[in-house]
Amino acid sequence: MPARLMQGDEACAEGALAGGCRFFAGYPITPATEIAEILARRLPQVGGKFIQMEDEIASMAAVIGASIGGAKAMTATSGPGFSLMQENIGYAAMAEIPCVIVDVQRLGPSTGRPTSPSQGDVMQARWGTHGDHPIIALSPSSVRETLDLTVQAFNFSERYRTPVILLMDEVVGHMRERVELPRAETIKRVERPVTTVPPEWYKPYEDSVSDVPPLVPFGEGYRYHVTGLHHDERGCPTDHLEKIQAWSDRVFRKIDSSLSDIILYEEDGIADANVLVIAYGATARSAWHAVKLARERGGKIGFLKLKTIWPFAEEVVEHAAARLHHVVVPEMNRGQLVLEVERVVARNKVHRVNRTDGEMVHPGDILAAIEERIL
Amino acid sequence: MGDRSEVRLAGTGGQGAILAGIILADAAVRDGKNVVQTQSYGPEARGGASRSEVVISDGEIDFPKVLRPNVTLCMSQEACDRYARQTVKGGVLILDADHVVRAPTTHAVRLPLTTLARQAAGRDVAANVVALGLLAGLTGIVSHESLEHAVRARAPKGTTDVNLKALAAGREAAERFKREHR
């Protein structure tokens, strides 16, 4: 397929279609509006549905409903809308409804600066909804990676029956880049597991076979209950403590036992490095530039780019940083994912580079942080 | 990183700095180059500072924004005050003389781009595309053929002819400038 100029938001929309998305409900917001605009045009062409809802609360509710109805479903928003979606994201987590939530991060809090980038929603992606729950969040750093990770987000959501958050940022969302698109036949798509049991035996939360019980779409003759209350195998509310604990154990186990599948990252030059730089999203582009400059000056610098940011890549980071005394973590926030790095690596080895004025972290600032440790 | 070329297009919202960046980036793709285009603008639909940045390279482009622009276009006095001086030494600074009255250097290419747009295409707003023709003619950063294809592909519906005239006017202005400043 020939190369073309493509915007990050467009790549997200195309990735959604390639991943099998056939339902979108959302409410426009800078810098995610283009995703909705494109899907409003493209979804009907492939037999899908697009609904502009009255707000983000309803958008998330519609996405959950569509998914229970059997469609691969998603929404796209930015920080303020992401906040409004949190209650229903928790519902999706509780009821184990596959869905994809795209947050193209902009500078907050509140209305903030709508057209400026940020990575301020990292912790909101993890803990924005109340209660203990596992979550998967992916963060792309280029237009092509946006396409690939959107497909991956759908695949993870279906394979693990969980909401998945695609944490983009304004730079990646609005950036246009030369992209070579993957051939359609090379895109791997995960479909929802089907049940082999007849309707009268079906239990949507039965975990005797797998930690990820199949979810049969409503309307196919399988009667079951879906609720935000703690529930039993049939989905009916329960006050049996052992069932509540079993649910909690299982939903964490299904993610924790598959980390080798879920944790996506790229690394470069870590084996003989003196300093390690860990970055994600648009800031990974600043970091990679700085790493290359530092290497040109003779520094042995390792680079770790995290594509999966939740669950946090504990073992990968621990392993990469094991021998090292210095880890530099640049972020377009006041230090969010760095808290995880500090937890894993030890705080006195970790050096932060932060920026919160709505511009990208400058490679020069990362270079300075690196060189301060070498000299 | 050596072959990295950086272009910054700056003006006021509504002048088409961002669209110009998209067209330039599209042309670079058609030339077989690697390219990233980014933008920065305020929340207003019109007015406010607006800028578009295009990084072109034969190799990988890591940092997607401009570090030291080889080419700077300023279509407003504010843009000129802010960005003109950041242009790399030996780079090209283009000022729309219809909007920029105070220039920080005598080495700038100062031409009335808006007047040229009005004369050639009958539309002031085509000044951004005049600037593209001029910029490509002076620097060779993208080929004229690719730029013309990109204008055809990216110009808003019904404005193709207007923009092709503007592009030709910019290209002629570049030739004229080169003859006069040999």
Coordinates of C-alpha atoms in Angstrom, one line a residue:
Chain A
M1 CA 0.0 0.0 0.0
P2 CA 1.4 3.4 -0.9
A3 CA 2.5 5.9 1.7
R4 CA 0.2 8.8 2.5
L5 CA -0.1 11.8 4.8
M6 CA -2.3 10.9 7.7
Q7 CA -3.4 12.6 10.9
G8 CA -3.2 10.8 14.2
D9 CA -7.0 11.1 14.9
E10 CA -7.6 9.7 11.4
A11 CA -5.3 6.8 12.1
C12 CA -7.3 6.1 15.3
A13 CA -10.6 6.1 13.3
E14 CA -9.1 3.8 10.6
G15 CA -7.5 1.6 13.3
A16 CA -10.9 1.3 14.9
L17 CA -12.5 0.2 11.7
A18 CA -9.7 -2.2 11.0
G19 CA -10.1 -3.6 14.5
G20 CA -13.7 -4.3 13.8
C21 CA -15.4 -1.3 15.5
R22 CA -19.0 -1.0 14.3
F23 CA -20.4 1.4 16.9
F24 CA -19.3 4.8 18.0
A25 CA -21.1 7.1 20.4
G26 CA -19.6 10.4 21.4
Y27 CA -19.7 14.1 22.0
P28 CA -17.3 16.4 20.1
I29 CA -14.3 17.8 21.9
T30 CA -11.0 19.3 20.9
P31 CA -8.6 17.5 20.1
A32 CA -10.6 14.3 19.6
T33 CA -13.3 15.7 17.4
E34 CA -11.7 14.5 14.1
I35 CA -12.1 10.9 15.3
A36 CA -15.9 11.3 15.6
E37 CA -16.1 13.3 12.3
I38 CA -14.3 10.6 10.3
L39 CA -16.3 7.7 11.9
A40 CA -19.6 9.6 11.3
R41 CA -18.7 9.3 7.6
R42 CA -17.0 5.9 7.6
L43 CA -19.1 3.7 9.9
P44 CA -22.3 3.8 7.8
Q45 CA -20.1 2.7 4.8
V46 CA -19.2 -0.5 6.6
G47 CA -22.7 -1.2 8.1
G48 CA -21.8 0.4 11.5
K49 CA -23.6 2.9 13.6
F50 CA -22.6 6.4 14.7
I51 CA -24.5 8.4 17.3
Q52 CA -23.7 11.8 18.5
M53 CA -25.0 11.7 22.1
E54 CA -26.2 14.6 24.4
D55 CA -23.0 14.3 26.5
E56 CA -20.1 12.1 27.5
I57 CA -22.1 10.3 30.2
A58 CA -24.6 9.1 27.7
S59 CA -21.9 8.3 25.2
M60 CA -20.2 5.9 27.5
A61 CA -23.6 4.3 28.4
A62 CA -24.4 3.8 24.7
V63 CA -21.0 2.2 24.1
I64 CA -21.7 -0.3 26.9
G65 CA -25.1 -1.0 25.5
A66 CA -23.9 -1.5 22.0
S67 CA -21.1 -3.9 23.2
I68 CA -23.6 -6.0 25.2
G69 CA -25.6 -6.1 22.0
G70 CA -22.6 -7.7 20.3
A71 CA -20.9 -4.7 18.5
K72 CA -17.3 -3.7 19.0
A73 CA -17.9 -0.3 20.3
M74 CA -15.9 2.8 21.2
T75 CA -16.0 6.5 22.1
A76 CA -13.4 9.2 21.8
T77 CA -13.0 12.3 24.0
S78 CA -10.5 14.5 25.9
G79 CA -9.9 15.2 29.6
P80 CA -13.2 16.9 30.5
G81 CA -15.3 14.3 28.7
F82 CA -13.1 11.5 30.1
S83 CA -14.0 12.8 33.6
L84 CA -17.7 12.6 32.8
M85 CA -17.3 9.0 31.4
Q86 CA -15.6 7.7 34.6
E87 CA -18.7 6.4 36.3
N88 CA -19.8 4.3 33.3
I89 CA -16.2 3.1 32.7
G90 CA -16.5 1.6 36.2
Y91 CA -19.7 0.0 35.2
A92 CA -18.0 -1.5 32.2
A93 CA -15.2 -2.7 34.5
M94 CA -17.7 -4.2 36.9
A95 CA -19.8 -5.9 34.3
E96 CA -16.8 -6.9 32.2
I97 CA -18.0 -5.2 29.0
P98 CA -15.4 -5.0 26.2
C99 CA -15.1 -1.4 24.9
V100 CA -12.5 1.1 23.9
I101 CA -12.3 4.6 25.3
V102 CA -10.0 7.1 23.5
D103 CA -8.8 10.0 25.5
V104 CA -6.8 12.5 23.4
Q105 CA -5.2 14.4 26.3
R106 CA -5.2 18.2 26.3
L107 CA -3.9 20.6 28.9
G108 CA -6.0 20.6 32.0
P109 CA -7.4 20.7 34.6
S110 CA -10.9 21.8 33.7
T111 CA -11.3 23.4 30.3
G112 CA -7.6 24.2 30.5
R113 CA -6.2 24.9 27.1
P114 CA -8.1 22.8 24.6
T115 CA -5.6 23.0 21.8
S116 CA -2.5 22.2 23.8
P117 CA -1.1 18.8 24.5
S118 CA -0.6 17.1 27.9
Q119 CA -0.1 13.8 29.5
G120 CA -2.1 14.8 32.5
D121 CA -4.6 12.0 32.4
V122 CA -2.3 9.1 33.1
M123 CA -3.6 8.6 36.7
Q124 CA -7.2 9.3 35.6
A125 CA -6.9 6.5 33.2
R126 CA -5.8 4.2 36.0
W127 CA -7.9 5.4 38.9
G128 CA -10.5 7.8 37.4
T129 CA -13.4 5.5 38.3
H130 CA -13.9 4.5 41.9
G131 CA -13.2 1.1 43.4
D132 CA -10.5 -1.5 42.7
H133 CA -10.5 -2.7 39.2
P134 CA -8.0 -3.7 36.6
I135 CA -7.6 -1.5 33.4
I136 CA -5.6 -1.6 30.3
A137 CA -4.3 1.7 28.8
L138 CA -2.1 2.0 25.7
S139 CA -0.3 5.2 24.6
P140 CA 0.9 5.7 21.0
S141 CA 3.8 8.1 20.0
S142 CA 3.3 8.2 16.2
V143 CA 0.5 8.2 13.7
R144 CA 1.2 4.7 12.6
E145 CA 1.4 3.5 16.2
T146 CA -2.0 5.1 16.8
L147 CA -3.5 2.9 14.1
D148 CA -1.8 -0.3 15.4
L149 CA -2.6 0.4 19.1
T150 CA -6.2 1.2 18.3
V151 CA -6.5 -2.3 16.7
Q152 CA -4.7 -3.7 19.7
A153 CA -7.1 -1.9 22.1
F154 CA -10.0 -3.7 20.5
N155 CA -8.2 -7.0 20.6
F156 CA -7.3 -6.6 24.3
S157 CA -10.9 -5.5 25.1
E158 CA -12.4 -8.6 23.5
R159 CA -9.7 -11.1 24.6
Y160 CA -9.9 -9.9 28.2
R161 CA -13.5 -8.7 28.3
T162 CA -12.5 -5.3 29.7
P163 CA -12.6 -1.6 28.9
V164 CA -9.4 -0.5 27.3
I165 CA -8.2 3.1 27.3
L166 CA -6.2 4.5 24.4
L167 CA -4.4 7.4 25.9
M168 CA -3.4 9.7 23.0
D169 CA -2.3 13.3 23.3
E170 CA -2.9 16.5 21.3
V171 CA 0.5 16.2 19.5
V172 CA -0.1 12.6 18.3
G173 CA -3.8 13.3 17.6
H174 CA -3.4 16.4 15.5
M175 CA 0.0 15.5 14.0
R176 CA 0.1 14.5 10.3
E177 CA 2.8 12.1 9.3
R178 CA 3.9 10.1 6.4
V179 CA 2.4 6.7 7.0
E180 CA 2.7 3.4 5.3
L181 CA -0.5 1.6 6.0
P182 CA -0.6 -2.1 6.8
R183 CA -2.2 -4.4 4.4
A184 CA -5.7 -5.4 5.5
E185 CA -4.9 -9.1 5.6
T186 CA -1.9 -8.5 7.9
I187 CA -4.1 -7.0 10.6
K188 CA -4.8 -9.5 13.4
R189 CA -8.3 -9.2 14.8
V190 CA -9.5 -10.9 18.0
E191 CA -13.2 -11.8 18.0
R192 CA -15.3 -12.3 21.1
P193 CA -15.2 -15.9 22.4
V194 CA -18.5 -17.7 21.8
T195 CA -20.2 -20.1 24.2
T196 CA -20.8 -23.7 23.5
V197 CA -23.5 -24.1 26.1
P198 CA -27.2 -23.8 25.5
P199 CA -29.1 -20.8 26.7
E200 CA -30.5 -22.5 29.9
W201 CA -27.0 -23.4 31.1
Y202 CA -25.3 -20.1 30.2
K203 CA -23.8 -18.0 33.0
P204 CA -22.1 -14.8 31.9
Y205 CA -19.7 -14.8 34.9
E206 CA -19.0 -18.5 35.2
D207 CA -15.3 -18.9 35.7
S208 CA -14.9 -22.7 35.8
V209 CA -13.4 -22.9 32.3
S210 CA -11.6 -19.6 32.0
D211 CA -11.0 -16.4 33.9
V212 CA -12.6 -14.7 30.8
P213 CA -16.1 -16.2 30.5
P214 CA -17.7 -15.7 27.0
L215 CA -20.2 -12.8 26.7
V216 CA -23.1 -13.7 24.5
P217 CA -24.8 -10.7 22.9
F218 CA -28.2 -9.8 24.0
G219 CA -30.9 -10.8 21.6
E220 CA -29.6 -14.3 20.8
G221 CA -31.9 -16.1 23.2
Y222 CA -29.5 -16.1 26.2
R223 CA -31.2 -14.5 29.2
Y224 CA -28.9 -13.0 31.8
H225 CA -28.6 -10.0 34.1
V226 CA -26.1 -7.1 33.8
T227 CA -25.6 -4.8 36.8
G228 CA -23.1 -2.5 38.5
L229 CA -23.8 -4.3 41.7
H230 CA -21.5 -7.1 42.8
H231 CA -23.0 -10.2 41.2
D232 CA -23.0 -13.9 41.0
E233 CA -22.2 -16.1 38.0
R234 CA -25.6 -15.3 36.4
G235 CA -25.0 -11.6 36.8
C236 CA -27.6 -11.3 39.6
P237 CA -26.8 -9.1 42.6
T238 CA -25.2 -11.1 45.4
D239 CA -24.3 -10.5 49.1
H240 CA -22.2 -13.6 49.3
L241 CA -18.8 -12.4 50.5
E242 CA -17.0 -15.3 48.8
K243 CA -18.5 -14.5 45.5
I244 CA -17.6 -10.8 45.8
Q245 CA -14.0 -11.7 46.7
A246 CA -13.9 -14.3 43.9
W247 CA -15.0 -11.7 41.3
S248 CA -12.3 -9.3 42.5
D249 CA -9.6 -12.0 42.4
R250 CA -10.6 -13.2 39.0
V251 CA -10.8 -9.8 37.2
F252 CA -7.3 -9.0 38.4
R253 CA -6.0 -12.5 37.7
K254 CA -7.2 -12.4 34.1
I255 CA -5.0 -9.4 33.5
D256 CA -2.1 -10.2 35.8
S257 CA -1.7 -13.7 34.3
S258 CA -1.4 -12.3 30.8
L259 CA 1.1 -9.5 31.3
S260 CA 3.5 -11.0 28.7
D261 CA 0.7 -10.5 26.1
I262 CA -0.5 -7.1 27.4
I263 CA 2.7 -5.2 28.2
L264 CA 3.9 -3.7 24.9
Y265 CA 7.2 -1.7 24.8
E266 CA 10.3 -1.0 22.7
E267 CA 13.8 -0.9 24.0
D268 CA 17.1 0.2 22.6
G269 CA 20.7 0.0 23.8
I270 CA 19.8 -1.0 27.4
A271 CA 22.4 -3.8 27.8
D272 CA 25.5 -1.5 28.1
A273 CA 23.8 1.7 29.1
N274 CA 24.8 4.1 32.0
V275 CA 21.6 6.0 31.9
L276 CA 18.1 4.8 31.0
V277 CA 15.4 7.1 29.6
I278 CA 11.8 5.9 30.0
A279 CA 9.1 7.7 28.0
Y280 CA 5.7 7.2 26.3
G281 CA 3.3 9.0 24.0
A282 CA 4.5 12.2 22.2
T283 CA 7.2 12.7 24.9
A284 CA 8.9 9.5 23.6
R285 CA 9.7 11.5 20.4
S286 CA 11.4 14.2 22.5
A287 CA 13.2 11.5 24.5
W288 CA 14.4 9.5 21.5
H289 CA 15.8 12.7 19.9
A290 CA 17.7 13.5 23.2
V291 CA 19.0 9.9 23.4
K292 CA 20.4 10.0 19.9
L293 CA 22.1 13.4 20.6
A294 CA 23.6 12.1 23.9
R295 CA 24.9 9.0 22.1
E296 CA 26.5 11.2 19.4
R297 CA 28.4 12.8 22.2
G298 CA 29.6 9.4 23.4
G299 CA 27.0 8.7 26.1
K300 CA 25.8 5.1 26.6
I301 CA 22.1 5.7 26.9
G302 CA 19.4 3.1 27.1
F303 CA 15.9 3.9 25.9
L304 CA 12.6 2.3 26.9
K305 CA 9.4 3.3 25.2
L306 CA 6.3 2.1 27.0
K307 CA 3.3 1.5 24.7
T308 CA 1.3 -0.2 27.5
I309 CA 1.2 2.1 30.4
W310 CA -1.5 0.3 32.4
P311 CA -0.9 -2.2 33.8
F312 CA 2.5 -0.7 34.5
A313 CA 5.4 -2.6 33.0
E314 CA 7.0 -3.4 36.5
E315 CA 9.1 -6.3 35.4
V316 CA 10.4 -4.7 32.2
V317 CA 11.4 -1.5 34.1
E318 CA 12.9 -3.4 37.0
H319 CA 14.9 -5.5 34.6
A320 CA 16.0 -2.6 32.4
A321 CA 17.0 -0.4 35.4
A322 CA 18.5 -3.2 37.6
R323 CA 22.2 -2.3 37.0
L324 CA 21.8 1.4 36.5
H325 CA 22.1 4.3 38.9
H326 CA 20.2 6.8 36.8
V327 CA 16.8 6.7 35.2
V328 CA 15.4 9.8 33.5
V329 CA 11.6 10.0 33.0
P330 CA 10.3 13.0 30.9
E331 CA 6.5 13.6 31.0
M332 CA 4.1 16.4 29.9
N333 CA 2.7 16.5 33.4
R334 CA 4.0 17.1 36.9
G335 CA 5.1 13.5 37.3
Q336 CA 2.5 10.8 37.0
L337 CA 3.9 7.6 35.5
V338 CA 7.2 8.4 37.2
L339 CA 5.6 7.5 40.5
E340 CA 5.4 3.9 39.2
V341 CA 9.0 4.0 38.0
E342 CA 10.1 5.3 41.5
R343 CA 8.1 2.6 43.1
V344 CA 9.9 -0.1 41.1
V345 CA 13.4 1.4 40.7
A346 CA 14.0 3.3 44.0
R347 CA 13.4 7.0 44.2
N348 CA 17.0 8.3 44.5
K349 CA 17.8 6.9 41.1
V350 CA 14.9 8.5 39.2
H351 CA 15.2 12.0 37.7
R352 CA 12.1 13.8 36.4
V353 CA 11.8 16.1 33.5
N354 CA 8.4 17.8 33.5
R355 CA 6.6 20.4 31.4
T356 CA 3.0 21.7 32.0
D357 CA 2.7 24.8 29.9
G358 CA 1.1 23.0 26.9
E359 CA 4.2 22.5 24.8
M360 CA 6.1 19.3 24.3
V361 CA 9.0 18.5 26.5
H362 CA 12.1 19.9 24.7
P363 CA 14.7 17.4 23.8
G364 CA 17.3 19.8 25.1
D365 CA 15.9 19.5 28.6
I366 CA 16.0 15.7 28.5
L367 CA 19.6 15.9 27.2
A368 CA 20.6 18.2 30.0
A369 CA 19.1 15.8 32.5
I370 CA 21.0 12.9 30.9
E371 CA 24.3 14.7 30.8
E372 CA 24.1 15.9 34.3
R373 CA 24.2 12.2 35.4
I374 CA 27.1 11.2 33.1
L375 CA 29.5 14.0 33.9
Chain B
M1 CA 19.6 13.8 11.9
G2 CA 21.7 15.8 9.4
D3 CA 19.3 16.1 6.6
R4 CA 16.4 17.3 8.7
S5 CA 14.7 20.4 7.2
E6 CA 12.4 22.5 9.3
V7 CA 9.8 24.9 8.2
R8 CA 7.7 27.1 10.4
L9 CA 4.6 28.9 8.9
A10 CA 3.1 31.5 11.3
G11 CA 0.3 34.0 11.1
T12 CA -3.0 34.9 12.5
G13 CA -5.9 32.3 12.7
G14 CA -7.8 32.3 9.4
Q15 CA -4.8 33.1 7.2
G16 CA -4.3 29.5 6.4
A17 CA -0.9 28.8 8.0
I18 CA -2.0 25.4 9.1
L19 CA -3.5 24.4 5.7
A20 CA -0.2 25.6 4.1
G21 CA 1.7 23.3 6.4
I22 CA -0.6 20.4 5.4
I23 CA -0.1 21.1 1.7
L24 CA 3.6 21.3 2.1
A25 CA 3.7 18.1 4.1
D26 CA 1.5 16.4 1.4
A27 CA 4.0 17.5 -1.3
A28 CA 6.9 16.1 0.7
V29 CA 5.2 12.7 0.9
R30 CA 4.7 12.9 -2.9
D31 CA 8.4 13.5 -3.2
G32 CA 9.0 10.3 -1.3
K33 CA 10.3 12.1 1.8
N34 CA 9.5 11.4 5.4
V35 CA 7.5 14.3 6.9
V36 CA 5.7 15.4 10.1
Q37 CA 3.4 18.3 10.3
T38 CA 2.2 19.8 13.6
Q39 CA 0.2 22.8 14.5
S40 CA -0.4 25.2 17.3
Y41 CA -3.3 27.5 17.6
G42 CA -5.7 29.0 20.1
P43 CA -9.2 28.0 20.9
E44 CA -10.7 30.7 18.7
A45 CA -12.1 29.9 15.2
R46 CA -10.5 33.1 13.8
G47 CA -7.8 35.4 15.1
G48 CA -5.2 34.5 17.6
A49 CA -1.7 33.3 16.8
S50 CA -1.6 30.3 14.6
R51 CA 1.4 28.3 13.4
S52 CA 2.2 25.2 11.6
E53 CA 5.4 23.3 11.6
V54 CA 6.7 20.9 9.0
V55 CA 9.8 18.7 9.4
I56 CA 11.1 17.0 6.3
S57 CA 13.8 14.3 6.2
D58 CA 15.0 11.3 4.2
G59 CA 15.4 9.4 7.4
E60 CA 13.5 8.9 10.7
I61 CA 11.9 12.0 12.2
D62 CA 12.0 11.7 16.0
F63 CA 11.1 15.0 17.5
P64 CA 8.1 16.2 15.5
K65 CA 8.4 19.9 16.2
V66 CA 10.7 22.6 14.8
L67 CA 14.0 23.0 16.8
R68 CA 15.7 25.6 14.6
P69 CA 13.8 26.4 11.4
N70 CA 15.6 26.5 8.1
V71 CA 12.6 28.3 6.7
T72 CA 10.3 30.7 8.4
L73 CA 7.2 32.4 7.0
C74 CA 5.6 35.2 9.0
M75 CA 2.2 36.5 7.8
S76 CA 1.7 38.8 10.7
Q77 CA 3.7 41.3 12.7
E78 CA 3.2 39.3 15.9
A79 CA 4.5 36.2 14.1
C80 CA 7.5 38.1 12.9
D81 CA 8.3 39.5 16.3
R82 CA 8.1 36.1 17.8
Y83 CA 9.7 33.8 15.3
A84 CA 11.8 35.7 12.7
R85 CA 15.0 35.7 14.8
Q86 CA 14.8 31.9 15.5
T87 CA 15.6 31.1 11.9
V88 CA 18.9 29.3 11.5
K89 CA 21.8 31.3 10.1
G90 CA 21.8 31.0 6.3
G91 CA 18.1 30.0 6.4
V92 CA 15.2 31.7 4.6
L93 CA 13.0 34.2 6.3
I94 CA 9.9 35.2 4.3
L95 CA 7.7 38.1 5.4
D96 CA 4.4 39.1 4.0
A97 CA 5.1 42.8 3.6
D98 CA 1.3 43.6 3.6
H99 CA 1.2 42.5 7.3
V100 CA 4.8 42.9 8.6
V101 CA 6.1 46.4 8.8
R102 CA 9.0 46.0 11.2
A103 CA 11.5 43.3 10.3
P104 CA 14.4 42.4 12.6
T105 CA 16.8 41.8 9.7
T106 CA 17.5 43.1 6.2
H107 CA 18.2 39.6 5.0
A108 CA 14.5 38.7 4.9
V109 CA 12.5 38.0 1.7
R110 CA 9.9 40.8 2.0
L111 CA 7.2 40.6 -0.5
P112 CA 3.5 41.7 -0.4
L113 CA 2.1 38.2 -0.5
T114 CA -1.5 39.3 0.1
T115 CA -1.3 41.8 -2.7
L116 CA 0.2 39.2 -5.0
A117 CA -2.7 36.8 -4.1
R118 CA -5.3 39.4 -4.8
Q119 CA -3.7 40.3 -8.1
A120 CA -3.1 36.8 -9.3
A121 CA -6.1 34.9 -7.8
G122 CA -8.5 37.6 -6.8
R123 CA -8.5 36.4 -3.2
D124 CA -6.5 37.8 -0.3
V125 CA -6.8 34.5 1.6
A126 CA -4.7 32.7 -1.1
A127 CA -1.6 34.5 0.3
N128 CA -0.7 31.3 2.1
V129 CA -0.5 29.4 -1.2
V130 CA 1.5 32.3 -2.8
A131 CA 3.9 31.8 0.1
L132 CA 4.2 28.1 -0.6
G133 CA 5.0 28.7 -4.2
L134 CA 7.6 31.3 -3.2
L135 CA 9.0 29.1 -0.4
A136 CA 9.4 26.1 -2.7
G137 CA 10.9 28.2 -5.5
L138 CA 13.5 29.8 -3.2
T139 CA 14.5 26.6 -1.3
G140 CA 13.6 23.6 -3.5
I141 CA 12.5 21.9 -0.3
V142 CA 9.7 20.2 -2.3
S143 CA 9.3 19.9 -6.1
H144 CA 6.8 22.2 -7.9
E145 CA 5.1 19.2 -9.4
S146 CA 4.4 17.6 -6.0
L147 CA 3.3 20.9 -4.6
E148 CA 0.8 21.4 -7.5
H149 CA -0.6 17.9 -6.9
A150 CA -0.8 18.6 -3.2
V151 CA -2.7 21.9 -3.8
R152 CA -5.1 20.0 -6.1
A153 CA -5.6 17.3 -3.4
R154 CA -5.9 19.6 -0.3
A155 CA -7.4 22.9 -1.5
P156 CA -11.0 23.4 -0.3
K157 CA -13.6 22.3 -2.8
G158 CA -14.2 24.9 -5.5
T159 CA -10.9 26.8 -4.8
T160 CA -8.5 24.7 -6.9
D161 CA -8.2 27.2 -9.7
V162 CA -7.8 30.1 -7.4
N163 CA -5.1 28.3 -5.5
L164 CA -3.2 27.1 -8.5
K165 CA -3.0 30.7 -9.8
A166 CA -1.8 31.7 -6.3
L167 CA 0.8 29.0 -6.4
A168 CA 2.0 30.0 -9.9
A169 CA 2.3 33.7 -8.7
G170 CA 4.4 32.6 -5.8
R171 CA 6.7 30.6 -8.0
E172 CA 7.1 33.5 -10.4
A173 CA 7.9 35.8 -7.4
A174 CA 10.6 33.4 -6.4
E175 CA 12.1 33.4 -9.9
R176 CA 12.0 37.2 -9.9
F177 CA 13.6 37.4 -6.5
K178 CA 16.4 35.1 -7.5
R179 CA 17.1 37.1 -10.7
E180 CA 17.1 40.4 -8.7
H181 CA 19.3 39.1 -5.9
R182 CA 21.9 37.1 -7.8

